[in-house]
Amino acid sequence: MRIDSHHHLWDLSIRPQDWMVGDGMDPVRRNFDANDLRNAIAGTGIERTILVHATTTNAETLELLALAEVDPTIVGVVGWLQIDSPSAIADCEKYLQAPGASYLKGIRDVAQDLPDSNYLANPQSIATVQQLGKMGLTYDILTKTPELKAAIELVKACPDVQFVLDHISKPYIAKAEIEPWKSLITELASFENVSCKVSGMVTEAQWKIWKTKDFAPYVDHIITSFTPQRLMFGSDWPVALLAASSYSEVVQLAEALTEKFNQTESELFWAKNAQSVYKVTKL
């Protein structure tokens, strides 16, 4: 069995996606539901998934939990909280009292591209994440290179929290720029309580004209830094359709970049690490 540790679903009639601006967004400017997901994963070996929020609204997370409760494909949800808000934990408690609450496996906030690159290291952000750890929840780190220093400070302050770095922190693949991302990743990966999703890469490359070799320097460094024991596959579907022709193409890219993994490492990457980190019980 393979698990996709990171994908989204949305209904634009219920909740618009504010980031869908311009003609380039046409491949994803439609509704994507659980049936679309099952059609997309057919033939890829992916059988179970972790569903991640796509908007910064508490209402969406409640909807995702309700969906996970009735959909056999979805085995966990990473919901959204504004972690610098004093009400964040109270909002999380509402999730834990809602239908499908047992499927809440993690929390994420959007730190990438914020005016305050130190957002994750703010005292209230740190206090919230510390409390999330006590509640048994993971915290997904969504950053680009400018926010990685703050992510490192957050991790330092939360040794008892399980972290997951999303999308290898979105290095500037299209520009073939690797530093300071590379050095910061080395430092972040030195903390054993941080895992990493090999996901979200195609949209950081040159859309539609990328080659597998474009990603190799970045993924090779991720493999060296985190080791296969702390890596997991994520599709970032349907966002990935902006730069990939299909879900299958994203899977094939990950297969090519991890082709040197032995059987044990492959099992960890494709399923077991996601199952362990997110405490998945429904398979």
C-alpha positions as a printed NumPy array, in Angstrom:
array([[  0.   ,   0.   ,   0.   ],
       [  1.1  ,   3.535,  -0.78 ],
       [ -0.045,   6.665,   1.056],
       [ -0.151,  10.162,  -0.399],
       [  0.784,  12.383,   2.547],
       [ -0.387,  15.647,   0.993],
       [ -3.267,  16.576,  -1.282],
       [ -6.201,  18.967,  -1.388],
       [ -9.863,  19.012,  -2.405],
       [-12.076,  22.03 ,  -2.978],
       [-15.481,  23.231,  -4.105],
       [-15.208,  26.72 ,  -5.536],
       [-18.937,  27.294,  -5.167],
       [-18.559,  26.965,  -1.388],
       [-15.202,  28.606,  -0.89 ],
       [-13.178,  30.478,  -3.545],
       [ -9.436,  29.94 ,  -3.686],
       [ -7.957,  33.444,  -3.583],
       [ -4.629,  32.313,  -5.017],
       [ -6.209,  31.271,  -8.325],
       [ -5.378,  34.452, -10.207],
       [ -4.622,  34.618, -13.929],
       [ -4.945,  32.327, -16.948],
       [ -2.187,  30.062, -15.689],
       [ -4.578,  28.758, -13.037],
       [ -7.006,  27.278, -15.573],
       [ -5.936,  23.637, -14.971],
       [ -7.103,  23.833, -11.34 ],
       [ -9.901,  26.377, -11.56 ],
       [-12.659,  23.814, -11.056],
       [-14.041,  21.652,  -8.277],
       [-12.093,  18.614,  -7.119],
       [-13.897,  16.076,  -4.949],
       [-13.161,  12.629,  -3.526],
       [-14.329,  10.89 ,  -6.693],
       [-11.87 ,  12.967,  -8.712],
       [ -9.171,  11.883,  -6.267],
       [ -9.977,   8.19 ,  -6.725],
       [ -9.895,   8.577, -10.501],
       [ -6.559,  10.391, -10.291],
       [ -4.818,   7.796,  -8.107],
       [ -6.036,   4.791, -10.102],
       [ -3.109,   2.703, -11.277],
       [ -0.483,   4.555,  -9.238],
       [ -0.424,   2.26 ,  -6.205],
       [ -1.72 ,   5.053,  -3.982],
       [ -4.568,   3.686,  -1.884],
       [ -4.86 ,   6.043,   1.096],
       [ -4.301,   9.775,   1.542],
       [ -3.776,  12.616,   3.985],
       [ -6.059,  15.554,   3.132],
       [ -4.613,  19.017,   3.792],
       [ -6.494,  22.309,   4.099],
       [ -6.389,  24.669,   1.114],
       [ -7.776,  27.854,   2.687],
       [ -7.157,  29.729,   5.913],
       [-10.599,  29.097,   7.362],
       [-11.711,  27.021,  10.328],
       [-14.892,  26.057,   8.466],
       [-12.949,  24.221,   5.766],
       [-11.145,  22.066,   8.32 ],
       [-14.451,  21.045,   9.882],
       [-15.702,  20.036,   6.425],
       [-12.572,  17.987,   5.735],
       [-12.946,  16.102,   9.028],
       [-16.561,  15.269,   8.216],
       [-15.477,  13.991,   4.795],
       [-12.701,  11.834,   6.252],
       [-15.207,  10.171,   8.547],
       [-17.205,   8.801,   5.623],
       [-14.574,   8.403,   2.891],
       [-12.4  ,   5.245,   3.029],
       [ -9.583,   6.747,   0.94 ],
       [ -8.842,   9.618,   3.34 ],
       [ -7.116,   8.416,   6.508],
       [ -6.107,  11.738,   8.033],
       [ -6.555,  15.499,   7.89 ],
       [ -4.086,  18.346,   8.391],
       [ -6.23 ,  21.322,   9.354],
       [ -5.584,  25.026,   9.57 ],
       [ -5.092,  27.268,  12.583],
       [ -3.784,  30.813,  12.861],
       [ -1.056,  29.923,  15.294],
       [ -0.223,  33.498,  16.333],
       [ -3.792,  33.963,  17.577],
       [ -4.519,  33.566,  21.306],
       [ -7.693,  31.712,  20.301],
       [ -5.904,  29.073,  18.219],
       [ -6.098,  26.304,  20.808],
       [ -9.766,  27.043,  21.518],
       [-10.399,  26.734,  17.774],
       [ -8.531,  23.43 ,  17.736],
       [-10.676,  22.154,  20.602],
       [-13.708,  22.77 ,  18.386],
       [-12.159,  20.532,  15.746],
       [-11.69 ,  17.817,  18.351],
       [-15.36 ,  17.958,  19.29 ],
       [-16.631,  17.85 ,  15.695],
       [-17.71 ,  14.924,  13.488],
       [-14.615,  13.142,  12.211],
       [-12.423,  14.553,  14.989],
       [-10.378,  11.345,  15.196],
       [ -9.044,  12.076,  11.712],
       [ -7.371,  15.329,  12.755],
       [ -3.731,  14.301,  12.626],
       [ -1.965,  17.609,  12.224],
       [ -2.171,  21.383,  11.995],
       [ -0.643,  23.819,   9.538],
       [ -0.5  ,  27.572,   9.155],
       [  0.714,  29.457,   6.108],
       [  4.092,  31.036,   6.809],
       [  5.394,  31.262,   3.237],
       [  5.519,  34.733,   1.702],
       [  4.259,  36.512,   4.825],
       [  5.557,  40.072,   5.34 ],
       [  6.898,  38.864,   8.687],
       [  9.419,  36.155,   7.816],
       [  9.836,  35.532,  11.561],
       [  6.171,  34.543,  11.994],
       [  6.896,  30.964,  13.066],
       [  9.288,  32.136,  15.784],
       [  6.886,  34.632,  17.358],
       [  6.213,  33.852,  21.054],
       [  2.508,  33.174,  20.516],
       [  3.217,  30.942,  17.508],
       [  5.686,  28.919,  19.557],
       [  3.302,  28.654,  22.513],
       [  0.508,  27.422,  20.252],
       [  2.663,  24.772,  18.584],
       [  3.949,  23.571,  21.946],
       [  0.349,  23.071,  23.049],
       [ -0.532,  21.274,  19.812],
       [  2.241,  18.826,  20.573],
       [  0.758,  18.151,  24.005],
       [ -2.524,  17.427,  22.24 ],
       [ -0.794,  14.75 ,  20.173],
       [ -0.916,  16.648,  16.878],
       [  1.841,  17.106,  14.337],
       [  2.711,  20.511,  12.929],
       [  3.292,  20.944,   9.191],
       [  5.808,  23.637,   8.272],
       [  4.905,  25.572,   5.111],
       [  7.805,  27.822,   4.189],
       [ 10.014,  29.044,   1.422],
       [ 13.678,  29.821,   1.965],
       [ 13.163,  33.241,   3.662],
       [ 11.087,  31.661,   6.455],
       [ 13.362,  28.682,   7.147],
       [ 15.371,  30.435,   9.864],
       [ 12.208,  31.054,  11.851],
       [ 11.153,  27.448,  11.285],
       [ 14.426,  26.307,  12.807],
       [ 13.823,  28.51 ,  15.85 ],
       [ 10.314,  27.054,  16.211],
       [ 11.648,  23.511,  16.1  ],
       [ 14.345,  24.344,  18.653],
       [ 11.654,  25.639,  21.021],
       [  9.431,  22.565,  20.568],
       [ 11.53 ,  19.439,  21.103],
       [  8.468,  17.351,  21.977],
       [  6.492,  18.214,  18.833],
       [  6.524,  16.118,  15.668],
       [  7.11 ,  18.4  ,  12.67 ],
       [  6.67 ,  17.755,   8.96 ],
       [  8.305,  20.056,   6.412],
       [  5.99 ,  20.494,   3.435],
       [  7.211,  20.583,  -0.176],
       [ 10.914,  20.438,   0.793],
       [ 10.409,  24.131,   1.691],
       [  9.886,  25.153,  -1.937],
       [ 13.429,  25.893,  -3.133],
       [ 13.819,  28.112,  -6.183],
       [ 14.127,  25.247,  -8.653],
       [ 13.129,  27.338, -11.673],
       [ 16.171,  29.548, -11.055],
       [ 18.441,  26.579, -10.229],
       [ 19.228,  28.36 ,  -6.967],
       [ 20.239,  26.057,  -4.117],
       [ 21.793,  28.27 ,  -1.415],
       [ 20.947,  29.336,   1.253],
       [ 18.145,  26.735,   1.082],
       [ 20.651,  23.878,   1.166],
       [ 22.46 ,  25.019,   4.316],
       [ 19.219,  25.823,   6.128],
       [ 17.79 ,  22.399,   5.254],
       [ 20.904,  20.765,   6.686],
       [ 20.338,  22.608,   9.962],
       [ 16.611,  21.89 ,  10.093],
       [ 17.134,  18.206,   9.359],
       [ 19.566,  17.917,  12.283],
       [ 16.509,  17.85 ,  14.55 ],
       [ 15.248,  14.273,  14.681],
       [ 11.643,  15.356,  15.296],
       [ 11.362,  16.822,  11.784],
       [ 10.261,  14.753,   8.798],
       [  9.901,  15.995,   5.23 ],
       [  7.421,  15.604,   2.395],
       [  8.915,  15.131,  -1.051],
       [  6.063,  17.056,  -2.6  ],
       [  5.079,  20.312,  -4.267],
       [  8.2  ,  20.468,  -6.405],
       [  6.856,  20.67 ,  -9.94 ],
       [  5.196,  24.016,  -9.298],
       [  8.546,  25.424,  -8.134],
       [ 10.197,  24.409, -11.413],
       [  9.554,  25.826, -14.864],
       [  5.971,  24.782, -15.488],
       [  5.427,  22.284, -18.316],
       [  9.076,  22.259, -19.437],
       [ 10.799,  20.789, -16.376],
       [ 12.941,  17.673, -16.552],
       [ 13.538,  15.073, -13.851],
       [ 17.179,  16.152, -13.606],
       [ 16.073,  19.647, -12.529],
       [ 14.983,  18.255,  -9.164],
       [ 17.865,  15.87 ,  -8.504],
       [ 20.207,  18.299,  -6.653],
       [ 17.404,  19.266,  -4.273],
       [ 16.006,  15.809,  -3.619],
       [ 19.48 ,  14.305,  -3.279],
       [ 20.21 ,  16.839,  -0.553],
       [ 16.886,  16.107,   1.134],
       [ 17.685,  12.386,   1.103],
       [ 21.157,  13.004,   2.538],
       [ 19.857,  15.388,   5.2  ],
       [ 16.717,  13.613,   6.405],
       [ 17.54 ,  10.037,   5.267],
       [ 14.745,   7.815,   3.925],
       [ 13.723,   7.168,   7.528],
       [ 12.163,  10.656,   7.681],
       [ 10.837,  11.176,   4.154],
       [  7.376,  10.645,   2.697],
       [  5.69 ,  11.029,  -0.668],
       [  3.169,  13.804,  -1.235],
       [  1.465,  14.681,  -4.511],
       [  0.213,  18.195,  -3.752],
       [ -2.587,  17.289,  -6.165],
       [ -4.487,  19.031,  -7.656],
       [ -2.169,  22.056,  -7.308],
       [  0.487,  19.958,  -9.064],
       [ -1.638,  19.975, -12.218],
       [ -0.407,  23.516, -12.825],
       [  2.923,  22.013, -13.851],
       [  2.26 ,  18.309, -14.391],
       [  0.012,  16.585, -16.883],
       [ -1.476,  14.188, -14.34 ],
       [ -1.298,  12.717, -10.848],
       [  0.567,   9.765, -12.358],
       [  3.322,  12.025, -13.666],
       [  3.976,  13.307, -10.139],
       [  4.199,   9.738,  -8.849],
       [  6.56 ,   8.777, -11.661],
       [  8.79 ,  11.74 , -10.843],
       [  9.03 ,  10.653,  -7.209],
       [  9.789,   7.092,  -8.309],
       [ 12.618,   8.302, -10.529],
       [ 14.138,  10.498,  -7.82 ],
       [ 14.071,   7.696,  -5.226],
       [ 15.   ,   4.81 ,  -7.515],
       [ 18.096,   4.006,  -5.422],
       [ 16.016,   3.264,  -2.319],
       [ 16.079,  -0.348,  -1.213],
       [ 12.846,  -2.17 ,  -0.413],
       [ 12.791,  -1.113,   3.235],
       [ 13.483,   2.531,   2.372],
       [ 10.81 ,   2.497,  -0.32 ],
       [  8.228,   1.124,   2.104],
       [  9.079,   3.894,   4.561],
       [  8.894,   6.585,   1.879],
       [  5.684,   5.418,   0.241],
       [  3.656,   4.529,   3.312],
       [  5.156,   3.691,   6.673],
       [  6.602,   7.105,   7.552],
       [  3.32 ,   8.881,   6.823],
       [  1.441,   6.236,   8.795],
       [  3.768,   6.645,  11.775],
       [  4.153,  10.422,  11.787],
       [  0.438,  11.079,  11.4  ],
       [ -0.577,   8.209,  13.713],
       [ -2.806,   6.698,  11.058],
       [ -4.991,   3.877,  12.342],
       [ -7.565,   3.5  ,   9.533],
       [ -6.064,   1.677,   6.565]])
